[in-house]
Short mmCIF file of C-alpha atoms in Angstrom, two decimals:
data_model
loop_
_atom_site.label_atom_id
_atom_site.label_comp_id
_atom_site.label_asym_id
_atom_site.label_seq_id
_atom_site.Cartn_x
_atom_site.Cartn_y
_atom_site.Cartn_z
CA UNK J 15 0.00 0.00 0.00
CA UNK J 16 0.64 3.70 -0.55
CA UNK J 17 -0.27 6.06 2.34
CA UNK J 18 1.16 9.34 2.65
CA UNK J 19 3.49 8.61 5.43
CA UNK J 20 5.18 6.29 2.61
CA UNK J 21 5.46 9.26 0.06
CA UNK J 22 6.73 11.69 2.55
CA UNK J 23 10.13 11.09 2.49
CA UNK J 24 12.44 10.45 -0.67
CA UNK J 25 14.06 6.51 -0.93
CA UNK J 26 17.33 5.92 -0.09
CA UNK J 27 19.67 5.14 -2.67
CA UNK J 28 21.59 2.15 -3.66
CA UNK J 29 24.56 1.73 -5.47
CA UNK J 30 25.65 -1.50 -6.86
CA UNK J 31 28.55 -3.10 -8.99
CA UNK J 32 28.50 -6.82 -10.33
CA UNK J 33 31.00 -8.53 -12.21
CA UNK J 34 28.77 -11.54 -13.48
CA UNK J 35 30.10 -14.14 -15.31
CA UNK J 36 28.03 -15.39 -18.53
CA UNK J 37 26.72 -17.88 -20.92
CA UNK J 38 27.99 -16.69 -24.59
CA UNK J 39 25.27 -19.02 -26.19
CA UNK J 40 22.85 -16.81 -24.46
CA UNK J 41 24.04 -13.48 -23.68
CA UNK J 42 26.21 -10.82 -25.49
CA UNK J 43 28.62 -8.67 -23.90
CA UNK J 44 26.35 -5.89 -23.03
CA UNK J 45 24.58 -9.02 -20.84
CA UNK J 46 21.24 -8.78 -23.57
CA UNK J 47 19.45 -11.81 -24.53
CA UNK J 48 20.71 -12.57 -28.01
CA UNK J 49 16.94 -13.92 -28.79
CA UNK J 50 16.20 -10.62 -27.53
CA UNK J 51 18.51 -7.68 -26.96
CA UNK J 52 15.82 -5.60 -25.43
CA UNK J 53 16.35 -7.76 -22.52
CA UNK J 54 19.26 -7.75 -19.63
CA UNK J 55 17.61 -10.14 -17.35
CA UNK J 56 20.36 -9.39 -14.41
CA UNK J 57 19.88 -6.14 -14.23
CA UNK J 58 16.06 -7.10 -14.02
CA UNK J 59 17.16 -9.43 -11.46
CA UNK J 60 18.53 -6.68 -9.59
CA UNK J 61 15.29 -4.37 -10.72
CA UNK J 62 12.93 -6.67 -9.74
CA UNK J 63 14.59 -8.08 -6.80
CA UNK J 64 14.86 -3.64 -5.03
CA UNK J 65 11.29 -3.18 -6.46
CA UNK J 66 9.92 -5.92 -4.62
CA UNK J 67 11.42 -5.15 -1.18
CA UNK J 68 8.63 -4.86 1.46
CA UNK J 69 8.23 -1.75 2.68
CA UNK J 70 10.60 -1.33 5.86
CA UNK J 71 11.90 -4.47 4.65
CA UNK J 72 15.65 -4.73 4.84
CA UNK J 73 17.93 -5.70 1.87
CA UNK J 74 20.05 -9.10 1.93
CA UNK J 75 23.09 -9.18 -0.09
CA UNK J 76 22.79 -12.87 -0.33
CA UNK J 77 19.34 -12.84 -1.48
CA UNK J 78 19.67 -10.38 -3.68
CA UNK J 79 22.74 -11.91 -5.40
CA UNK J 80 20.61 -15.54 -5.45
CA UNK J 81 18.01 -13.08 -7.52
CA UNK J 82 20.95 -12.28 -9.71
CA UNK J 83 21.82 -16.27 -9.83
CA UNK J 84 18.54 -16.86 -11.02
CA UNK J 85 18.94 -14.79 -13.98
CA UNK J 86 18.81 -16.12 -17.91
CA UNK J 87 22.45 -16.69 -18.78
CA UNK J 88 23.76 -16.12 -15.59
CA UNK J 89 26.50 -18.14 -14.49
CA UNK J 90 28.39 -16.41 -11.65
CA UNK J 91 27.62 -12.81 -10.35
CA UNK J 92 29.83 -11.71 -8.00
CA UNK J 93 29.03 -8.75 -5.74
CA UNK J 94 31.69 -6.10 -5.90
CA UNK J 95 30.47 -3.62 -3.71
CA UNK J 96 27.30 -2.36 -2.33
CA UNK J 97 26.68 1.36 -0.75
CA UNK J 98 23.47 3.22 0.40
CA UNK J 99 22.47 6.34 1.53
CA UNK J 100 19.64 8.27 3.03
CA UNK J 101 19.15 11.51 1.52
CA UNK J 102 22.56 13.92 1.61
CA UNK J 103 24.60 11.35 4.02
CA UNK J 104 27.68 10.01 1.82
CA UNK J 105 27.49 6.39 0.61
CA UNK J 106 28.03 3.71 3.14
CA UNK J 107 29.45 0.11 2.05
CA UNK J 108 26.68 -2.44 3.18
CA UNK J 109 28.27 -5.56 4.28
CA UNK J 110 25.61 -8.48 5.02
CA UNK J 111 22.86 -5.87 4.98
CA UNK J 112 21.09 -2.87 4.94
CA UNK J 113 17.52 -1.58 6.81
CA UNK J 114 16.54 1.54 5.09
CA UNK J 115 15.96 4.68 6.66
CA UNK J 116 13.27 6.12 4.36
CA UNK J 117 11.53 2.32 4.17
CA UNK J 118 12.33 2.14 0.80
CA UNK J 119 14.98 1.78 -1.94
CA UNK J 120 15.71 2.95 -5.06
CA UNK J 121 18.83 2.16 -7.74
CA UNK J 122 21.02 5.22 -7.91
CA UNK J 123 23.57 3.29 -10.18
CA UNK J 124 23.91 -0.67 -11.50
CA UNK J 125 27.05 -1.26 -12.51
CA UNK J 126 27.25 -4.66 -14.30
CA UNK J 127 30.74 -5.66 -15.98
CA UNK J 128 29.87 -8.85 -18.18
CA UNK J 129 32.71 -11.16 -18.35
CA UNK J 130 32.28 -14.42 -21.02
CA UNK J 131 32.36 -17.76 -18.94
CA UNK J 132 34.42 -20.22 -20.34
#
């Protein structure tokens, strides 16, 4: 749900860099579907995975990197680093986890370097 206490105050962002490992037979380098290069299903892994956080809910670098796992194509992500912020405070790394001080999340920057598995 969406009361006003949830739209009073502006999500906290998230930064986030992968270096994820992939099928060639089913990704290119840019990480697209080659059936269908609209499609970068682990950075809708990640997508998905923030945009269905509950609300107050806290973010698990595990889970979200099992998300990631999940992915078409995927064969290895590997977290490089993970910061948040509320509002003006500089980025913090997030270690395990992170509880949110606005309730919510939102993706500031993705940074996904594909690297071919061989």
């Amino acid at each position: 749900g969406t009361n006003s206490l949830e739209k009073s105050q502006e999500p906290d962002d998230l930064k986030l860099v992968y270096r994820v490992y992939y099928d060639p037979l089913v990704l290119n380098s840019t990480g697209k579907l080659l059936t269908d290069t609209d499609v970068e299903p682990a950075k809708e892994a990640v997508e998905s995975y923030i945009a269905n956080l509950p609300f107050n809910g806290e973010l698990v670098l595990t889970q979200l990197t099992d998300a990631v796992q999940q992915a078409v194509g995927v064969k290895n992500p590997v977290l490089l680093s993970a910061e948040a912020r509320y509002g003006v405070i500089p980025f913090t790394t997030i270690n395990d986890a992170y509880l949110t001080d606005s309730g919510q999340l939102s993706i500031d920057t993705l940074t996904i370097n594909y690297i071919p598995a061989s």
